[in-house]
Every structure is written in structure tokens, then in C-alpha cells.
Coordinates of C-alpha atoms in Angstrom, one line a residue:
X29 CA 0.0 0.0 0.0
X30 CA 1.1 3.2 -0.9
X31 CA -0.1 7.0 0.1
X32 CA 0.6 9.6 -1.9
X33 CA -0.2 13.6 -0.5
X34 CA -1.6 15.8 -2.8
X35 CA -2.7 19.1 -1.0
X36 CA -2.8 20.7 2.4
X37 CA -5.8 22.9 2.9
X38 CA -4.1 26.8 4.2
X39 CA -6.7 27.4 7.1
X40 CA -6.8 23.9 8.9
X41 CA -5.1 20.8 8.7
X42 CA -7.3 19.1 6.4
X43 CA -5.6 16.8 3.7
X44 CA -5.8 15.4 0.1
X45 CA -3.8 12.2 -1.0
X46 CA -4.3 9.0 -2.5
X47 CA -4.2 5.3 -0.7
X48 CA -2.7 2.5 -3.6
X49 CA -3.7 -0.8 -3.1
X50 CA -3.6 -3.8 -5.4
X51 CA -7.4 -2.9 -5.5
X52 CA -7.2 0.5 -7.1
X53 CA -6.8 4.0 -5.5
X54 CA -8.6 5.1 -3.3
X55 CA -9.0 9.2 -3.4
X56 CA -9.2 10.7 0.2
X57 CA -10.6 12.2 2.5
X58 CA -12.8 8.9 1.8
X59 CA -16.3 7.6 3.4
X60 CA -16.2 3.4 3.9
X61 CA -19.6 2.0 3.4
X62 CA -20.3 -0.7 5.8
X63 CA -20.7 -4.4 5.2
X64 CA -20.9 -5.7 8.3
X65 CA -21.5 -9.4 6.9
X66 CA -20.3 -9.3 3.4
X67 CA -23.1 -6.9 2.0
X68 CA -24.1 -2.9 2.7
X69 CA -27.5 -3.3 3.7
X70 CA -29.8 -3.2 0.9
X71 CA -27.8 -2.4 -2.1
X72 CA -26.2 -4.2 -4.7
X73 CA -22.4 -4.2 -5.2
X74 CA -22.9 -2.8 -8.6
X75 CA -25.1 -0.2 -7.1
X76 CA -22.0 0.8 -4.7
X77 CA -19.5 1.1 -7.9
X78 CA -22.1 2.4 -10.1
X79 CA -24.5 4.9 -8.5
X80 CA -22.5 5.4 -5.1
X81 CA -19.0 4.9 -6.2
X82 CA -17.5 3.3 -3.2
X83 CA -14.0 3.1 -4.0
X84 CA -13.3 1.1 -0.5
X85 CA -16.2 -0.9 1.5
X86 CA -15.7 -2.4 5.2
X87 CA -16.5 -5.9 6.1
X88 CA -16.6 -7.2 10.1
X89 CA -14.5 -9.8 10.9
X90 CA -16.3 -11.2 14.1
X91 CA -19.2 -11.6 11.7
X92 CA -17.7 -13.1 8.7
X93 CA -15.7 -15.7 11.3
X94 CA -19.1 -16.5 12.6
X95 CA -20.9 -16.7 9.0
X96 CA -20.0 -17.5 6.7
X97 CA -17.0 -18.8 8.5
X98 CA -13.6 -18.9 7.2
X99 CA -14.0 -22.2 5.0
X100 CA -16.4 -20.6 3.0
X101 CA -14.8 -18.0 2.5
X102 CA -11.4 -19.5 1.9
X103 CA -13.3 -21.5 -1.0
X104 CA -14.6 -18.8 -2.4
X105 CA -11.3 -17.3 -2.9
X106 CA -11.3 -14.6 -0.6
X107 CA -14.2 -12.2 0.5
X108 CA -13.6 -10.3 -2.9
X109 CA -14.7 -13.2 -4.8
X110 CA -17.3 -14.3 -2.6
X111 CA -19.3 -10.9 -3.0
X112 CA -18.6 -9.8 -6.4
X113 CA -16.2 -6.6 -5.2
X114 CA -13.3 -5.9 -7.2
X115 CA -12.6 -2.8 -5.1
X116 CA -10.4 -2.4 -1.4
X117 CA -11.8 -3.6 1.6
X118 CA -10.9 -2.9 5.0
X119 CA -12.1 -5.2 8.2
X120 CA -12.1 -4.3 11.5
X121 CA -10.5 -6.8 13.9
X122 CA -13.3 -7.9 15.0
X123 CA -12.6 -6.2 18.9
X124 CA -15.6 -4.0 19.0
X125 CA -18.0 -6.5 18.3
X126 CA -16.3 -9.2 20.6
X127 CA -17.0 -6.6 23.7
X128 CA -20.3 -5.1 22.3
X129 CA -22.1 -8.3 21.1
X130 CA -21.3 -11.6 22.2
X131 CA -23.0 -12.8 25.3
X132 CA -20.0 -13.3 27.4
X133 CA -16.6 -12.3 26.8
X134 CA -13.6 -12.3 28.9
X135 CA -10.5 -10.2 28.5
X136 CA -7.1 -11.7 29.7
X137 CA -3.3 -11.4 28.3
X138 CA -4.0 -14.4 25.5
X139 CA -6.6 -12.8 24.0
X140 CA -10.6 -12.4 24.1
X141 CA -12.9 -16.1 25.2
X142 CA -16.4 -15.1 24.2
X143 CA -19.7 -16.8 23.1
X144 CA -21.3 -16.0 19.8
X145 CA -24.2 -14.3 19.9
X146 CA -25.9 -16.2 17.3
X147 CA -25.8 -19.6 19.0
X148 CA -24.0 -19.3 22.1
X149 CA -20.5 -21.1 20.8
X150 CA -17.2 -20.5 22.5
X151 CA -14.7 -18.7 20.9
X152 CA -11.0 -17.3 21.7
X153 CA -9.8 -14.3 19.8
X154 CA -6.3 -13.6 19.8
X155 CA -3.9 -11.2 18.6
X156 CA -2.1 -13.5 16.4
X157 CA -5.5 -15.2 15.2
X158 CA -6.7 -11.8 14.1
X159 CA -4.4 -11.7 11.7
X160 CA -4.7 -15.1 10.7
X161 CA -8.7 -14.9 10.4
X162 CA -8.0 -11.6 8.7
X163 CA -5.8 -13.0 6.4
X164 CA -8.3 -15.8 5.2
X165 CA -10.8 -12.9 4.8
X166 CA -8.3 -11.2 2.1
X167 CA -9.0 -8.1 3.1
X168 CA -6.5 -5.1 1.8
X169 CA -6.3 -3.5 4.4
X170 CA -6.8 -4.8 7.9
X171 CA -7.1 -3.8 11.5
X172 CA -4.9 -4.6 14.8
X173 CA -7.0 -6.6 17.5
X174 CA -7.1 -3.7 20.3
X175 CA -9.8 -3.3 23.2
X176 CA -11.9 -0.7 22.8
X177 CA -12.6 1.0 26.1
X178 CA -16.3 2.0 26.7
X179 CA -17.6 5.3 27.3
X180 CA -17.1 6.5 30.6
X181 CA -14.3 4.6 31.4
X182 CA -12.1 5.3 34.4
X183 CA -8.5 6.4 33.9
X184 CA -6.8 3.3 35.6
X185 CA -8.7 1.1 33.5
X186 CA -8.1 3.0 30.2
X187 CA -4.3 3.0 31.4
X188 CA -4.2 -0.6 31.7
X189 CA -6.5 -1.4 29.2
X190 CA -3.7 0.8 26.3
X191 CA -0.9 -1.2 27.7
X192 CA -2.3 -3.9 26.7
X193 CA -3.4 -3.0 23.1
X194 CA 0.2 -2.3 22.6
X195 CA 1.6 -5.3 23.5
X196 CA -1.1 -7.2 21.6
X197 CA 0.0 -4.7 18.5
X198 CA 3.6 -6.2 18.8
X199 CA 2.0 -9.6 18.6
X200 CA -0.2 -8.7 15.6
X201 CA 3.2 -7.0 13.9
X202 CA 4.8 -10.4 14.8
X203 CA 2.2 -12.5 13.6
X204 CA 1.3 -10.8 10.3
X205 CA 5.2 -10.2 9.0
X206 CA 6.4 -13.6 9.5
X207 CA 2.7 -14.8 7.4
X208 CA 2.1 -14.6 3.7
X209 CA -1.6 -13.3 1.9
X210 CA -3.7 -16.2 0.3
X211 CA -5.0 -14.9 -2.8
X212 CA -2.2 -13.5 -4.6
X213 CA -2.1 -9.7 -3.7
X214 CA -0.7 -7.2 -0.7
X215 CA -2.2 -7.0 2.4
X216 CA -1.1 -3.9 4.8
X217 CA -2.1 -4.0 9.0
X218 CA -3.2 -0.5 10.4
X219 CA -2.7 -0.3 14.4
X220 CA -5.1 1.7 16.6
X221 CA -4.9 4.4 18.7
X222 CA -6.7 3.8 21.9
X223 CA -6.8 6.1 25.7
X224 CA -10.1 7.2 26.2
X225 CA -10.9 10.2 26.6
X226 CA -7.8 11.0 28.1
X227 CA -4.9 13.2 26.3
X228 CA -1.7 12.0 28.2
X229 CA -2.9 8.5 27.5
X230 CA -4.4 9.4 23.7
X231 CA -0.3 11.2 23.5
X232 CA 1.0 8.4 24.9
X233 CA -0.6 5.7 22.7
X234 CA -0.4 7.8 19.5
X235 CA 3.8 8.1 20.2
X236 CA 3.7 4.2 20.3
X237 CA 1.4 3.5 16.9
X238 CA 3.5 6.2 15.1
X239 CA 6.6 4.4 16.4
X240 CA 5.5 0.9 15.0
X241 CA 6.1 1.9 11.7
X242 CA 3.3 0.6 9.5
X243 CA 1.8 1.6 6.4
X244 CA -1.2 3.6 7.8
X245 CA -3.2 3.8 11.6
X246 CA -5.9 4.2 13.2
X247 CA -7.9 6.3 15.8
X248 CA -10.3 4.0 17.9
X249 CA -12.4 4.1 20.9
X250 CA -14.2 7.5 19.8
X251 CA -17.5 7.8 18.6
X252 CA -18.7 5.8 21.6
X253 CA -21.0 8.0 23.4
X254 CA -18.6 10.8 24.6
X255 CA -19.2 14.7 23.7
X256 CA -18.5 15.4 19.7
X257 CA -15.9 18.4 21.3
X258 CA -14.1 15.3 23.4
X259 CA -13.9 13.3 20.1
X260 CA -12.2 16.5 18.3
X261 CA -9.7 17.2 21.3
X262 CA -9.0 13.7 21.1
X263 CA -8.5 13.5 17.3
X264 CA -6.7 16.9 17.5
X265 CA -4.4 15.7 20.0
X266 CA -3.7 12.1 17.9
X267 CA -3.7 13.4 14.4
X268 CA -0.4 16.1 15.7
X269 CA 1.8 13.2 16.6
X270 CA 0.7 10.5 13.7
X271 CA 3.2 10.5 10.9
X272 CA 1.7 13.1 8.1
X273 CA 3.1 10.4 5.5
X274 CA 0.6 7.7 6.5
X275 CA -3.5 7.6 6.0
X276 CA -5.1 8.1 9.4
X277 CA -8.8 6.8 9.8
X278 CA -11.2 7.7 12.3
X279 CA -13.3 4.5 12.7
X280 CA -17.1 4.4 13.7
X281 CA -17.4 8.1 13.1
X282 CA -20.4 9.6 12.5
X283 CA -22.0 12.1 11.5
X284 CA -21.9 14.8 8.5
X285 CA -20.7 17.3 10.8
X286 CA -18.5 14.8 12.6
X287 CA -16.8 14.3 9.2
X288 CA -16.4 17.7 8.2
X289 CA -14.7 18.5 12.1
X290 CA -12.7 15.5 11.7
X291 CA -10.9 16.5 8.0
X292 CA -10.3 19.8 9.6
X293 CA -7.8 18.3 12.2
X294 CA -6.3 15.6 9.6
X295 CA -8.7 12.8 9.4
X296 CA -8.2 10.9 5.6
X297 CA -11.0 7.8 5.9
X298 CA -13.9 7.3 8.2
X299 CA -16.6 4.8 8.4
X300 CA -20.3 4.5 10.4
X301 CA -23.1 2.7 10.2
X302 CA -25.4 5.9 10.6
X303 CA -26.2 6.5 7.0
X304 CA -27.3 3.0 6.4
X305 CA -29.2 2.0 9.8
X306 CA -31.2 5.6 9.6
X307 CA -32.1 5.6 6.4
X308 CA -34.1 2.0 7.3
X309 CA -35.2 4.0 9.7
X310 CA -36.4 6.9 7.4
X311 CA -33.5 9.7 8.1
X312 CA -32.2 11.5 5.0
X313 CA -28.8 13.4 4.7
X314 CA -29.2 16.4 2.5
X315 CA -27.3 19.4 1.3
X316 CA -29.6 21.4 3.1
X317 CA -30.5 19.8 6.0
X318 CA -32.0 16.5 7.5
X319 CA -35.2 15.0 6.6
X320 CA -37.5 13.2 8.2
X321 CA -39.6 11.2 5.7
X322 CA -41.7 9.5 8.2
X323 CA -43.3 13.1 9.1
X324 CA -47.0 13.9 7.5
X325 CA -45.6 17.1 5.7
X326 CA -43.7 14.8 3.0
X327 CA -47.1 13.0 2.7
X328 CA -48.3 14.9 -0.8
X329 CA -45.1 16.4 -1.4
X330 CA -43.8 15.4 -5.3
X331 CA -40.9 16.8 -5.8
X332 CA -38.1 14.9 -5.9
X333 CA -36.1 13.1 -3.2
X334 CA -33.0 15.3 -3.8
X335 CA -32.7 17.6 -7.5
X336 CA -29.3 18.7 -6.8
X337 CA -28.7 15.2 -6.5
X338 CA -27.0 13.2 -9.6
X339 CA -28.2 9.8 -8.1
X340 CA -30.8 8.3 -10.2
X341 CA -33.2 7.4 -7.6
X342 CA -33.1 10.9 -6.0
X343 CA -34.3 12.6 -9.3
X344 CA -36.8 9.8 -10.1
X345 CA -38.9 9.2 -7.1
X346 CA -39.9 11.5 -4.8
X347 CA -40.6 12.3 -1.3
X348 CA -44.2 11.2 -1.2
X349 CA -43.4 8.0 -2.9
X350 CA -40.7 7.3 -0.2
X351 CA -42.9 7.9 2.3
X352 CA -45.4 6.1 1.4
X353 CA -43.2 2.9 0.7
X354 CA -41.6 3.4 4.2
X355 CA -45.0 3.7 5.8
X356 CA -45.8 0.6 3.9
X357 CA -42.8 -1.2 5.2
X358 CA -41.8 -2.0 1.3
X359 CA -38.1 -3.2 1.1
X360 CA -37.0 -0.3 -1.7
X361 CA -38.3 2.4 1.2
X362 CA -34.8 0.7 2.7
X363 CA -33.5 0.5 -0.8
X364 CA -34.1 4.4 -2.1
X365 CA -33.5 6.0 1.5
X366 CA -29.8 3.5 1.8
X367 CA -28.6 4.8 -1.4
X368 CA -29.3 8.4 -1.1
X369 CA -27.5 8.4 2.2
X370 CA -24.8 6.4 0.6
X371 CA -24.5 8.9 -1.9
X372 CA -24.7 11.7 -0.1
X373 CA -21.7 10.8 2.2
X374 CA -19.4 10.3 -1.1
X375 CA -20.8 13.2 -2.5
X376 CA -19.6 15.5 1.3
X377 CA -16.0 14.0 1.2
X378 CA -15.4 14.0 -2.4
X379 CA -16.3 17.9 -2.4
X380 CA -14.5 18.4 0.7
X381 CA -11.8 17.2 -1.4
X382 CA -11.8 19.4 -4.3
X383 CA -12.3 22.2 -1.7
X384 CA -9.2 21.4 -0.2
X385 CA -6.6 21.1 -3.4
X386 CA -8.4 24.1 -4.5
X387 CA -7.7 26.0 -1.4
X388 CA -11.4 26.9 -0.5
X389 CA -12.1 23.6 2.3
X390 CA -12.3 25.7 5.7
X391 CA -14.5 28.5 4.7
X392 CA -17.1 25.9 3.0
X393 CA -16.8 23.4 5.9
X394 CA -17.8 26.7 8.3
X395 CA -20.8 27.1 5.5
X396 CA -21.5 23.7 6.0
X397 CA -21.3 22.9 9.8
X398 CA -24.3 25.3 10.3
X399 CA -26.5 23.9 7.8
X400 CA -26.1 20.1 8.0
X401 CA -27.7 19.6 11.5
X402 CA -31.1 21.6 9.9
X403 CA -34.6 19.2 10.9
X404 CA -36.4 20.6 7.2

């Protein structure tokens, strides 16, 4: 993997490059949809490269372990075979899930013992099978098996808790430079950041990541219920010491205006669930605003779903129509709402992009800030 900068906006510290991977490029600052289990909810890969283009999609590596399981997947050739993507992936490590999800877990020097929650199985996670599961998956980029600490979280514990990440990064290091890739291209490991919400430690960790070397990293453990201004003093604090050379992603984060506050301090790629779970849930991203389309005043309204949009089903159908097929519970509600949230994501970064190389980013993120959070 290779990363290549291309401009530095003059106001902030907000960054243009490119990520090469075997692939294809991958243009940052970048949005990752998510696919948790091998899909993004309700839309076709050739949707994603066609309508959204997604130049880099995540898939979840406790999830795919679990089911398909690696076998399958191995078969297949890899996850890119096994869903049709001939774009980058990233997966998480499968951490986050390990804590968040499964029944039981318990965290101890070898690694993570927890029970699926699909069917109650016990499982061990550890840093060196991480990298081995991860491997199998054949992702092209993959994640270091960290704790993520929850939100509060006492300062002893986070202390503790970054020690160990650390020493499970050297195992991961360890594990993935003395193993090979299955399918025949490069694979590059991204360590994470961890320390709460507390600077010495988020300094303290950052030195150690930065120190390690590797191709890109990683800011975890924010995005996890603690004040958006924590987050950016956090970020802030992180993106000063991480090598400028490298990609630095900001995972499980967030919002528009999250995004926007993030690139400001040096944030290249981000990924969140939000646009997909709230647009099942009827939320809209807009230029202009947020929208509701559960709400009675979209009811006879035909205009359509977005016209500045350039995504075909934001000029075809309109507002009414979505409405009424998300009152209706009709899958394409989930379909149309999941793609124009998709699209609308690629469409903030990308032109947060060209507002950067053309020098122009932090007046039009100010702009933007104030008009993103609008209920219309």
C-alpha cells in the first residue's frame, strides 16, 4: 500500500492524497460504506460502484468468522470473490464486536474467550488469530486486535486497558510479517490508537502507533457515546503526533458534521453505520438539511427526493413516494433511502476534497457545519 499527498488545505489541517492498493486508488478524505456481513444493507455491489461509487467498502471480521465462516470464505477465494467486489476492503478486527455483542466475553493477556451471539459457541480471539482470520478474509487493508474502552471509562482502567493493546499490536506486527496473503495480492495491517478520553494516554498511545512503523493507523475508541468536542480534542491531539506520510482513519465516526470536524484536524477515511441503519429508519442526509420522511408534511409532497442530487433514484422518485413505501414497510423504502445516504456521504467527502486542493475547504466546511444539522 502506498499513500501519496496531494494538498494541504491553508486554514486547517485538512488533507488530500491518494491510498494505492492492489485494489485501485482510493481518493481521500474517503467515506467506507459498511458491510458488516459481506453486503451494505440493501444495495447491490454494482449499485455501490455504479451509483455510489464506493472506492473502499468495510466488512466485520467477528461476523464473517461466525458466517459465513472462514472455510467458505477461503473457497470462495477470498471475501472479494465471494461478494462480487473488485474494489479495497478494509475489516475491522473484530474487537468491537467481541466486547459489544457476544454474550460473554472475557479479556485476559492471551486474547478475548467469548460466546457467539448467534448460537452461544465459544470462541478465543487472539492477537495473532486476528491476523490469521484476517488474512483468510483477504481483506486489503486490515485492523490490529485492540480493546476498545467504553464510554465513561475510568482512567486506571483505560491506562491498563492501552498497555495492553500495545503489546497485543507487537503480537499482531509479529504474527502478520512472518505470514504470507492467500489470494495472490498485498495485504497492509493499520494499528489503533486507543486512551479514552484522556490526552496523556491518547499522547501516549499515538507516540507508540506512530513508532510501530506501519503503512497507515488508526484512531479508535471514539464515537462511543462521549461529547462530539471530546472526540475533536482527542483527534486533535492524535492526528499532531501520527506521521503526516501515512492515512489516518477515524473508525465508527459519525455524522456529517463529525466528518467535516474530523478532516479539519487531519482525518483521511472514516466509516459509520449511521447513513445505512437511519435511512431503514427513514433519516435523510441532505445538502440542506436533515429530513424526516416519516413526518405527515412529505405526505403529498412530489418533488423529488434530492434535485441537486445526480443519483438516479433521488431525481426519479420522490418524497411522497418514499414515504409512502416506508410507511408501507416495502423493502426499496430501505433500498431508495440507503442509497441516497450512501451517496450523499461520497458526494460531502469528495467535495470536501476538491475544496481542499483548490484552497477553498475551511471556509465551505464553516458554511457547511451550520447547515447540516437543519430538521427541514
Amino acid at each position: 500500500m502506498k499513500f501519496t499527498l496531494q494538498a494541504n488545505d491553508p486554514q486547517s489541517k485538512a488533507r488530500a492524497g491518494t491510498v494505492t492498493t492492489a485494489h485501485g486508488d482510493i481518493q481521500t478524505p474517503i467515506f467506507m460504506p459498511v458491510g458488516t456481513a459481506g453486503t451494505v444493507k440493501a444495495v447491490h455491489q454494482r449499485e455501490l460502484k455504479n451509483d455510489i461509487d464506493a472506492q473502499i467498502i468495510l466488512g466485520n471480521t467477528y461476523h464473517l468468522y461466525l458466517r459465513p465462516g472462514l472455510d467458505v470464505l477461503e473457497g470462495a477465494g477470498g471475501l472479494h470473490k465471494f461478494i462480487g467486489w473488485d474494489r479495497p476492503i478494509l475489516t475491522d478486527s473484530g474487537g468491537y464486536q467481541v466486547y459489544s455483542l457476544s454474550k460473554v466475553n472475557k479479556i485476559k493477556e492471551e486474547g478475548v474467550t467469548f460466546r457467539s451471539h448467534i448460537d452461544g459457541s465459544k470462541h478465543l480471539f487472539t492477537p495473532e488469530y486476528a491476523m490469521d482470520i484476517q488474512r483468510t478474509i483477504g481483506a486489503d487493508i486490515i485492523m490490529a486486535f485492540d480493546e476498545c474502552t467504553p464510554y465513561p471509562c475510568d482512567y486506571k482502567y483505560a491506562a491498563n486497558s492501552i498497555n495492553m493493546t500495545h503489546r497485543w499490536l507487537k503480537r499482531c506486527c509479529a504474527r502478520f510479517d512472518t505470514t504470507e496473503p492467500k489470494y495472490g495480492f498485498d495485504q497492509t495491517l493499520f494499528p489503533i490508537v486507543q486512551g479514552s478520553v484522556y490526552k496523556d494516554l491518547r499522547k501516549k498511545s499515538a507516540e507508540f502507533i506512530a513508532s510501530m512503523g506501519r503503512e497507515g493507523n488508526a484512531i479508535g475508541g471514539l464515537s462511543v457515546g462521549e461529547p462530539a468536542e471530546e472526540m475533536y480534542g482527542m483527534t486533535e491531539v492524535v492526528c499532531d503526533i501520527l506521521p503526516a506520510d501515512k492515512p489516518r482513519y477515524l473508525m465508527g465516526v459519525g455524522t456529517p458534521i463529525n466528518i467535516l470536524e474530523n478532516i479539519a484536524l487531519g482525518v483521511d477515511m472514516f466509516d459509520c453505520v449511521m447513513p445505512t441503519r437511519n435511512a431503514r429508519n427513514g433519516m435523510l442526509f441532505t445538502r440542506n438539511g436533515i429530513i424526516n420522511i416519516g413526518n405527515k408534511k412529505w405526505a403529498d409532497d412530489f418533488s423529488p427526493i434530492d434535485a441537486e442530487s445526480d443519483l438516479y433514484a433521488d431525481q426519479v422518485y420522490s418524497k411522497a413516494y418514499l414515504r409512502h413505501l416506508m410507511h408501507s414497510k416495502e423493502m426499496l423504502g430501505a433500498q431508495i433511502a440507503t442509497l441516497h445516504n450512501l451517496h450523499f456521504y461520497l458526494w460531502l467527502v469528495k467535495e470536501a476534497r476538491e475544496k481542499i486542493i483548490s484552497g477553498e475547504f475551511y471556509a465551505w466546511k464553516n458554511k457547511m457545519v451550520t447547515i447540516l444539522g437543519n430538521k427541514l
